[in-house]
Short mmCIF file of C-alpha atoms and ligand atoms in Angstrom, two decimals:
data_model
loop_
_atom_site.label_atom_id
_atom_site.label_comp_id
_atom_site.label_asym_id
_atom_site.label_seq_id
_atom_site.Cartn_x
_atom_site.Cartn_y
_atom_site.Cartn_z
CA UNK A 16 72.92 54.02 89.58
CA UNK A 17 71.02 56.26 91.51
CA UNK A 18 67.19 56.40 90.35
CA UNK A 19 67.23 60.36 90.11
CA UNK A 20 69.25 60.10 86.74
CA UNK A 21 66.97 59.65 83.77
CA UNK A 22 68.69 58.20 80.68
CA UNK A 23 67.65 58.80 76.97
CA UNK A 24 67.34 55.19 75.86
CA UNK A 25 69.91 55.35 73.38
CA UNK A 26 72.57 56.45 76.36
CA UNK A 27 71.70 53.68 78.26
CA UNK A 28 72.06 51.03 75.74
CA UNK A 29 75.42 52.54 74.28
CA UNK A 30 76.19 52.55 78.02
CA UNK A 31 75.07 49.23 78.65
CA UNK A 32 77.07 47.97 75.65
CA UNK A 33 80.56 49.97 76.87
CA UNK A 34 80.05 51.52 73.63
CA UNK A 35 81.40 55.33 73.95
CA UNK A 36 79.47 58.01 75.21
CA UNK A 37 80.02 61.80 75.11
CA UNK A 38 78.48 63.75 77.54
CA UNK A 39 77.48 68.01 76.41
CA UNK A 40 76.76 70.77 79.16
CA UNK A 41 73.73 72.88 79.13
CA UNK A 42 74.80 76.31 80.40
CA UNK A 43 76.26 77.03 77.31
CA UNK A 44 72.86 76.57 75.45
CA UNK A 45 71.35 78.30 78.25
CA UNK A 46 73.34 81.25 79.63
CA UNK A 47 76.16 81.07 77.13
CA UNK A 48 74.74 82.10 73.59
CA UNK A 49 71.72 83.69 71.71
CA UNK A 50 69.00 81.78 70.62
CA UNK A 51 68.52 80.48 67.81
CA UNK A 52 72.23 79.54 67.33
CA UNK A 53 72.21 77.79 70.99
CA UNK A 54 69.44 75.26 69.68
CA UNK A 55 71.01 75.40 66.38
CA UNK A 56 74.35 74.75 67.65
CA UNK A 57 73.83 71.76 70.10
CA UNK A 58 71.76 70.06 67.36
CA UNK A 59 75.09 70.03 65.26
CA UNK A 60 77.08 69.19 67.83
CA UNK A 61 75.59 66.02 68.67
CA UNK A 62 75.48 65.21 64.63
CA UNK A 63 79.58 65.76 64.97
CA UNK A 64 79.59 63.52 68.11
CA UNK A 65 77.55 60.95 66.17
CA UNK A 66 79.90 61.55 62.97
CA UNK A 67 82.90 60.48 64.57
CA UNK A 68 81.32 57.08 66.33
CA UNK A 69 80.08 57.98 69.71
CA UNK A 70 76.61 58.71 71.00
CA UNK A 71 76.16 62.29 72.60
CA UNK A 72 74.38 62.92 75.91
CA UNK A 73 72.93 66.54 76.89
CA UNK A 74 72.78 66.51 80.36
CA UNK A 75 69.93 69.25 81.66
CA UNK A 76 67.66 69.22 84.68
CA UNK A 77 64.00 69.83 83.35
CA UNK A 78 61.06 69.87 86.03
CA UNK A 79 63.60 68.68 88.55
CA UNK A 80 64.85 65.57 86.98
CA UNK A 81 67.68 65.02 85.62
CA UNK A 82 67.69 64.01 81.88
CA UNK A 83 70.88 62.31 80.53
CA UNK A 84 70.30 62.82 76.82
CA UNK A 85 67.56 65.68 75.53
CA UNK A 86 65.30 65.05 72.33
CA UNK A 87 64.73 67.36 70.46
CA UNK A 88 61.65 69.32 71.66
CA UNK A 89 63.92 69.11 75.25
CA UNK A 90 66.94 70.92 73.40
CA UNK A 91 64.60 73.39 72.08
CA UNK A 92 62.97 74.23 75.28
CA UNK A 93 65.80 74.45 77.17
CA UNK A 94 67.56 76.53 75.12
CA UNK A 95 64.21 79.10 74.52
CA UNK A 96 62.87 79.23 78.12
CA UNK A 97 63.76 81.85 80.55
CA UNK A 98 64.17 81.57 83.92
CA UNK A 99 66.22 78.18 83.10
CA UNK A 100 68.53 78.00 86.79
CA UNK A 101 72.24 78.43 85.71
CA UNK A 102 73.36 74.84 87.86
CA UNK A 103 76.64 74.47 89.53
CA UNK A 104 77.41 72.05 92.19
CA UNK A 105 75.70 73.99 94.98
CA UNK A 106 72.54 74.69 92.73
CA UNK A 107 71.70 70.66 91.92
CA UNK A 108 70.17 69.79 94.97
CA UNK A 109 67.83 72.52 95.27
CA UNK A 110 67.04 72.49 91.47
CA UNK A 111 66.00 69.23 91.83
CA UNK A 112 64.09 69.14 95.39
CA UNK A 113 61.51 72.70 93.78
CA UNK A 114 61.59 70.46 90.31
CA UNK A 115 62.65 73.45 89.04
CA UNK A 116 64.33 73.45 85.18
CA UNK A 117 68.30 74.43 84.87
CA UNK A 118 71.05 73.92 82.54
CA UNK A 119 74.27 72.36 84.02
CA UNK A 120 78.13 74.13 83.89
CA UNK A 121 81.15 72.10 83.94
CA UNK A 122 81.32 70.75 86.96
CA UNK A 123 77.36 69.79 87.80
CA UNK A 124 77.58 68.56 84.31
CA UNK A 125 80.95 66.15 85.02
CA UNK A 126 79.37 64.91 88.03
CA UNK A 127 76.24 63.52 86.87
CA UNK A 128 78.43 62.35 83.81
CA UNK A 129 80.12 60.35 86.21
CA UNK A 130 77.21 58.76 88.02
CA UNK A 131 76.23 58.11 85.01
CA UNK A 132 79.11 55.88 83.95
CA UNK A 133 80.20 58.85 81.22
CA UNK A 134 83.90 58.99 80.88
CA UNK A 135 84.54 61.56 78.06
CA UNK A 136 83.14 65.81 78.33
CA UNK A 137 82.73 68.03 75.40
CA UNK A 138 82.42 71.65 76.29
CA UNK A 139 83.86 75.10 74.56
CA UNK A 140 85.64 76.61 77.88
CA UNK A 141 86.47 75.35 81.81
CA UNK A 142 85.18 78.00 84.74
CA UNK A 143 88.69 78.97 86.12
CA UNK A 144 90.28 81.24 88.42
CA UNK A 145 89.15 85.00 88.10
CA UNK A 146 91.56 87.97 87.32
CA UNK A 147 91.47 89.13 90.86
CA UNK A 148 90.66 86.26 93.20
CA UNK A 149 92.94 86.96 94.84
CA UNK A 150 90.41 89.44 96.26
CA UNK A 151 87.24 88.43 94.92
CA UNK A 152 87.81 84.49 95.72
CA UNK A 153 85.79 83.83 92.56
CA UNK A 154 87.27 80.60 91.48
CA UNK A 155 84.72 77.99 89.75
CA UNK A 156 83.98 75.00 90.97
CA UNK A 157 84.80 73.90 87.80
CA UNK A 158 87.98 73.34 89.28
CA UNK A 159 87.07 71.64 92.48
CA UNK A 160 85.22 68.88 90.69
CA UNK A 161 87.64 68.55 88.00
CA UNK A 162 90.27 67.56 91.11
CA UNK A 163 88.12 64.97 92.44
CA UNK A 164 85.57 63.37 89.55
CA UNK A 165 87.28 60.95 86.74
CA UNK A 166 85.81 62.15 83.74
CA UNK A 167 88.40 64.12 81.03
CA UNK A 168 86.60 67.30 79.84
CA UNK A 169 87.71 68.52 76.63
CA UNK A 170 87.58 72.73 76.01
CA UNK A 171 89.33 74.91 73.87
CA UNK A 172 91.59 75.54 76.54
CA UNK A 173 90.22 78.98 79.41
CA UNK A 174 89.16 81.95 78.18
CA UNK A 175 91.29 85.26 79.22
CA UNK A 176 88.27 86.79 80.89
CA UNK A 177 89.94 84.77 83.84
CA UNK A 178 93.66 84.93 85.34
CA UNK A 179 95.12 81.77 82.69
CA UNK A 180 98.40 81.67 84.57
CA UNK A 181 96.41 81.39 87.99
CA UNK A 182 93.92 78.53 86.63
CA UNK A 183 96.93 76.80 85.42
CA UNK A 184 98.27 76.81 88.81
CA UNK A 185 95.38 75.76 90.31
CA UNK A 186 95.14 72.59 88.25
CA UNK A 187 98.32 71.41 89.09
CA UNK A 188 97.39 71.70 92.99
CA UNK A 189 94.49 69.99 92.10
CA UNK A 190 96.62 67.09 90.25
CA UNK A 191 94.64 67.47 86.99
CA UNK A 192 97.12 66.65 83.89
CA UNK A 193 96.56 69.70 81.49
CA UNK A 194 96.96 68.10 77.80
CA UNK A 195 96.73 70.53 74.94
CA UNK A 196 95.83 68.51 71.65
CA UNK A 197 98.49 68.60 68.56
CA UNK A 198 100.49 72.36 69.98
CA UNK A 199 103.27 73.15 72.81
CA UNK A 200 100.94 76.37 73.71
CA UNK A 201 98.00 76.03 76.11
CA UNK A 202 95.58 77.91 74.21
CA UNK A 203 93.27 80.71 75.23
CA UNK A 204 89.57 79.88 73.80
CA UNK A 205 89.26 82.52 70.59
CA UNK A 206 93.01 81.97 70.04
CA UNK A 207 95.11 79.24 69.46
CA UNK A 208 97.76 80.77 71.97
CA UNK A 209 98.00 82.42 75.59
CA UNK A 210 101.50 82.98 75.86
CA UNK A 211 101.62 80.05 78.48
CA UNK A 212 103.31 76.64 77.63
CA UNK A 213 100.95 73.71 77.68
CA UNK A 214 102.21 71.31 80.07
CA UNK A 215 101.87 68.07 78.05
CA UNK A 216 101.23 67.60 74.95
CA UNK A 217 99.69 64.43 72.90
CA UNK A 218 98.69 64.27 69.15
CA UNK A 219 96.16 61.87 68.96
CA UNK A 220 92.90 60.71 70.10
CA UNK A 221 94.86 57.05 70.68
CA UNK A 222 97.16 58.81 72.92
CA UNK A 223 94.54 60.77 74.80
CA UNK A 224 92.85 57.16 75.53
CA UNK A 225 96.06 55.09 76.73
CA UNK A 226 97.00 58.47 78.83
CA UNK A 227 93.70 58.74 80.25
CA UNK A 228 93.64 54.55 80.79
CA UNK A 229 97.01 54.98 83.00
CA UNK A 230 95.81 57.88 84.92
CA UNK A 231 92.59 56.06 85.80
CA UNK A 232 94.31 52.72 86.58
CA UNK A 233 97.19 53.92 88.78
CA UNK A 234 93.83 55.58 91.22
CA UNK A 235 94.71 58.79 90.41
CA UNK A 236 91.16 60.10 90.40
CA UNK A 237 89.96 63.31 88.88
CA UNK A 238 89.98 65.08 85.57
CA UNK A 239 92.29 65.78 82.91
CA UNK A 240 91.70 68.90 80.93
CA UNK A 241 92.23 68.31 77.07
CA UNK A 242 93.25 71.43 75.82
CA UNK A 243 92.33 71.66 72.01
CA UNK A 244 93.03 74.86 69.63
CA UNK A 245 90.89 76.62 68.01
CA UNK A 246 91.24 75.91 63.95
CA UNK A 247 93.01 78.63 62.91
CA UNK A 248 90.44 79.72 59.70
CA UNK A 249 88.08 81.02 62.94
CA UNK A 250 90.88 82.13 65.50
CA UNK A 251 90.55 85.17 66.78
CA UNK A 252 93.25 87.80 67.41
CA UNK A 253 94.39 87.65 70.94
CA UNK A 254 95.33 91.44 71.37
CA UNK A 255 92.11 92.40 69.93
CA UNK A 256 90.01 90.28 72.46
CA UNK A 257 92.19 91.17 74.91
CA UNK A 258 90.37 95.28 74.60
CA UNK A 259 87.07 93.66 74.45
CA UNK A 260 88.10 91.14 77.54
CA UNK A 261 89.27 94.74 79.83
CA UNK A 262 86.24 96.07 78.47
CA UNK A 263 83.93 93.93 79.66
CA UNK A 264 85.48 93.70 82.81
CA UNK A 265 85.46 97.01 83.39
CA UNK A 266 81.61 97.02 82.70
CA UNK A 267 81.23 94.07 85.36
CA UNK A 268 82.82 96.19 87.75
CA UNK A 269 81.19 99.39 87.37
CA UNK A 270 77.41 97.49 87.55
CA UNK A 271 78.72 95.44 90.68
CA UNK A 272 78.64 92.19 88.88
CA UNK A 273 79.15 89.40 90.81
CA UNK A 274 78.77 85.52 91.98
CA UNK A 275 77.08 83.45 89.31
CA UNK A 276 76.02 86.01 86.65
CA UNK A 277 79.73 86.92 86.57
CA UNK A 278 80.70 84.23 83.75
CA UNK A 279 77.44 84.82 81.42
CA UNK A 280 77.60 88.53 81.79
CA UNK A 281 81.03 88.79 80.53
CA UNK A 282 80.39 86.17 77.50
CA UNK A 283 77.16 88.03 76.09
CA UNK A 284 79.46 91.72 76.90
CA UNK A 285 81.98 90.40 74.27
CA UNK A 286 79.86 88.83 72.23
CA UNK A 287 77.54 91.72 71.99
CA UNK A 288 81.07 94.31 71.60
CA UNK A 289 82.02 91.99 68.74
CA UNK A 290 79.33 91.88 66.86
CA UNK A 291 78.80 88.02 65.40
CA UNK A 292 82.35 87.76 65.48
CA UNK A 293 83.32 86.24 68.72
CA UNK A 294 79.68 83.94 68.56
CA UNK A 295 80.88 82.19 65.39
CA UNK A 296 84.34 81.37 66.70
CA UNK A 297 82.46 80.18 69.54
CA UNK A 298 80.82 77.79 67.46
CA UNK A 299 83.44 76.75 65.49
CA UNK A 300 85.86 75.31 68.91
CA UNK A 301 82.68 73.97 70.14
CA UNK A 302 82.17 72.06 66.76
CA UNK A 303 85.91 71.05 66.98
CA UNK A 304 85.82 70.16 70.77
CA UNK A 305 83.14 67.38 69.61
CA UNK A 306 85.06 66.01 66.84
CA UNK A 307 87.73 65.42 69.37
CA UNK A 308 85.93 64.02 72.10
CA UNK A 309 84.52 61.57 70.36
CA UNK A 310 87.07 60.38 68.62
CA UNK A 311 88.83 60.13 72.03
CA UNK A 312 85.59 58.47 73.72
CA UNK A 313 85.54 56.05 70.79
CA UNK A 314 89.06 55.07 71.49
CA UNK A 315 89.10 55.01 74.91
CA UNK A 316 85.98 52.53 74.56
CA UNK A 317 87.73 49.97 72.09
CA UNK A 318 91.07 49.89 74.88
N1 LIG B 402 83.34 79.68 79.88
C1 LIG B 402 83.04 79.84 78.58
N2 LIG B 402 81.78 79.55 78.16
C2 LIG B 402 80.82 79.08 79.03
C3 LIG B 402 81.17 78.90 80.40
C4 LIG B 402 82.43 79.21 80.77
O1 LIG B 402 83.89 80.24 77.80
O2 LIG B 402 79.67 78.84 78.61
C5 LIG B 402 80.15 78.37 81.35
C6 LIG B 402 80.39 76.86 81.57
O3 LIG B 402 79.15 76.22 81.78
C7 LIG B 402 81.20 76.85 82.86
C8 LIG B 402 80.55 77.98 83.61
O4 LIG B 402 81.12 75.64 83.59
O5 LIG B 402 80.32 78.98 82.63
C9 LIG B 402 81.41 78.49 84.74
O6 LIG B 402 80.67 79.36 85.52
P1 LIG B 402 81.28 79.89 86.89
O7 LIG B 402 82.48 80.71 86.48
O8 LIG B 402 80.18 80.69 87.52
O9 LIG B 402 81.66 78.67 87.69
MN1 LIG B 403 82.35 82.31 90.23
#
């Protein structure tokens, strides 16, 4: 493995011992909610992961290296520092060469999962394609890596701050299997639906492994996005978030939002226009999402 990846000892013995491994993105502790609940909420996270069998690994970048697996004064820094680099796939190389600290999206995130031997991703929601790209060209690269890098990321299916229809589309050019968890709807983040039909469907973690053991074996490299819904106790209504989604759209528009700070400024504009609301339904998918992967990871380890 290459010598820039640091491993928390306890990753690299699980990994030694082809035990399963979950591996947890950054950005959302960094540029996706409030602290204290960031801190708070990747603590519990990696409890859940732990809970259901499987060792978690927090992949950051702190001084320039990257750290596969945070302790606990790490988790707390990263989360209450500013200035932390928001790291895609164009922003590792540079973060690293000025040693500079940054928390890692999806796709920086599945790659150094991946030279890191990680199979299974936890996150709340995938980058996707933006409503408008087809002006803007905003489409995450999110997307790009999921097409290429073998590592299933499992999300509580895209958020409606992007186009869902055109994300959809995009991950079938890419070849990435979309697999929504126990429903026949692909859902939306907040709610359980989107008005879009999932295009596969599998009800159990057992399933998710053998499906993700064929893909692997028959080459088919890349991703598969496991789509998993919301519980419904913390589901929010779809109409409603759709005002607050135009809303904060609107706002991005009118203070010529764009590029990176695109994604985080529309998160904290609806969390902010919902009060708590939106932030503990946040939690709650992100809880769920970790449940899930692990259980998955743990089965896909025992194939
Ligand atoms: N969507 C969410 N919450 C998030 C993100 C996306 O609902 O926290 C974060 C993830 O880290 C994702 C990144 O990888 O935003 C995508 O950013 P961009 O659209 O700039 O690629
Ligand atoms: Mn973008």
């Amino acid at each position: 493995m290459t010598p820039r990846i640091h491993l928390h000892p306890e990753v690299a013995q699980q990994l030694q011992q082809g035990g399963p491994v979950v591996a947890l993105e950054s950005t959302i502790i960094a540029h996706g909610m409030p602290y204290p609940q960031n801190v708070q909420t990747a603590r519990e996270v990696e409890a859940i992961v732990r809970e259901n069998g499987a060792v978690p690994a927090t992949i950051a970048i702190l001084d320039g290296k990257i750290q596969v697996g945070l302790d606990q004064r790490q988790l707390e820094s990263l989360g209450n520092t500013p200035g932390v680099w928001k790291v895609s796939l164009r922003d590792l190389p540079f973060v690293v060469s000025e040693k500079l600290n940054g928390a890692t999206t999806v796709a920086a995130t599945m790659h150094i999962a991946h030279l890191a031997g990680i199979r299974v991703f936890v996150t709340g929601g995938i980058g996707g394609v933006h409503r408008g790209a087809e002006t803007s060209m905003d489409i995450s690269a999110d997307l790009t890596e999921m097409g290429r890098t073998s590592v299933a990321v499992v999300a509580a299916g895209v958020k409606s701050i992007l186009d869902i229809g055109l994300t959809l589309e995009y991950l079938e050019t890419l070849g990435v299997p979309v697999v929504t968890f126990g429903s026949e709807e692909f859902p939306s983040f907040y709610s359980r639906g989107s008005g879009f039909q999932s295009p596969l469907r599998l009800d159990s973690p057992d399933a998710i492994a053998r499906f993700l053991r064929a893909k692997w074996d028959l080459e088919l490299n890349g991703s598969a996005l496991i789509a998993n819904p919301i519980p419904s106790e913390q589901e929010f209504p779809f109409a409603e978030m759709e005002q607050h989604i135009r809303a904060a759209l609107d706002a991005a528009e009118r203070q010529s939002i764009r590029g990176k700070s695109t994604t985080p400024f529309l998160l904290k504009y609806i969390a902010d226009a919902t009060g708590g609301d939106s932030l503990a339904s946040n939690i709650a998918l992100v809880k769920n999402n970790a449940a899930l992967g692990a259980r998955i990871a743990t089965a896909f380890s025992s194939l």
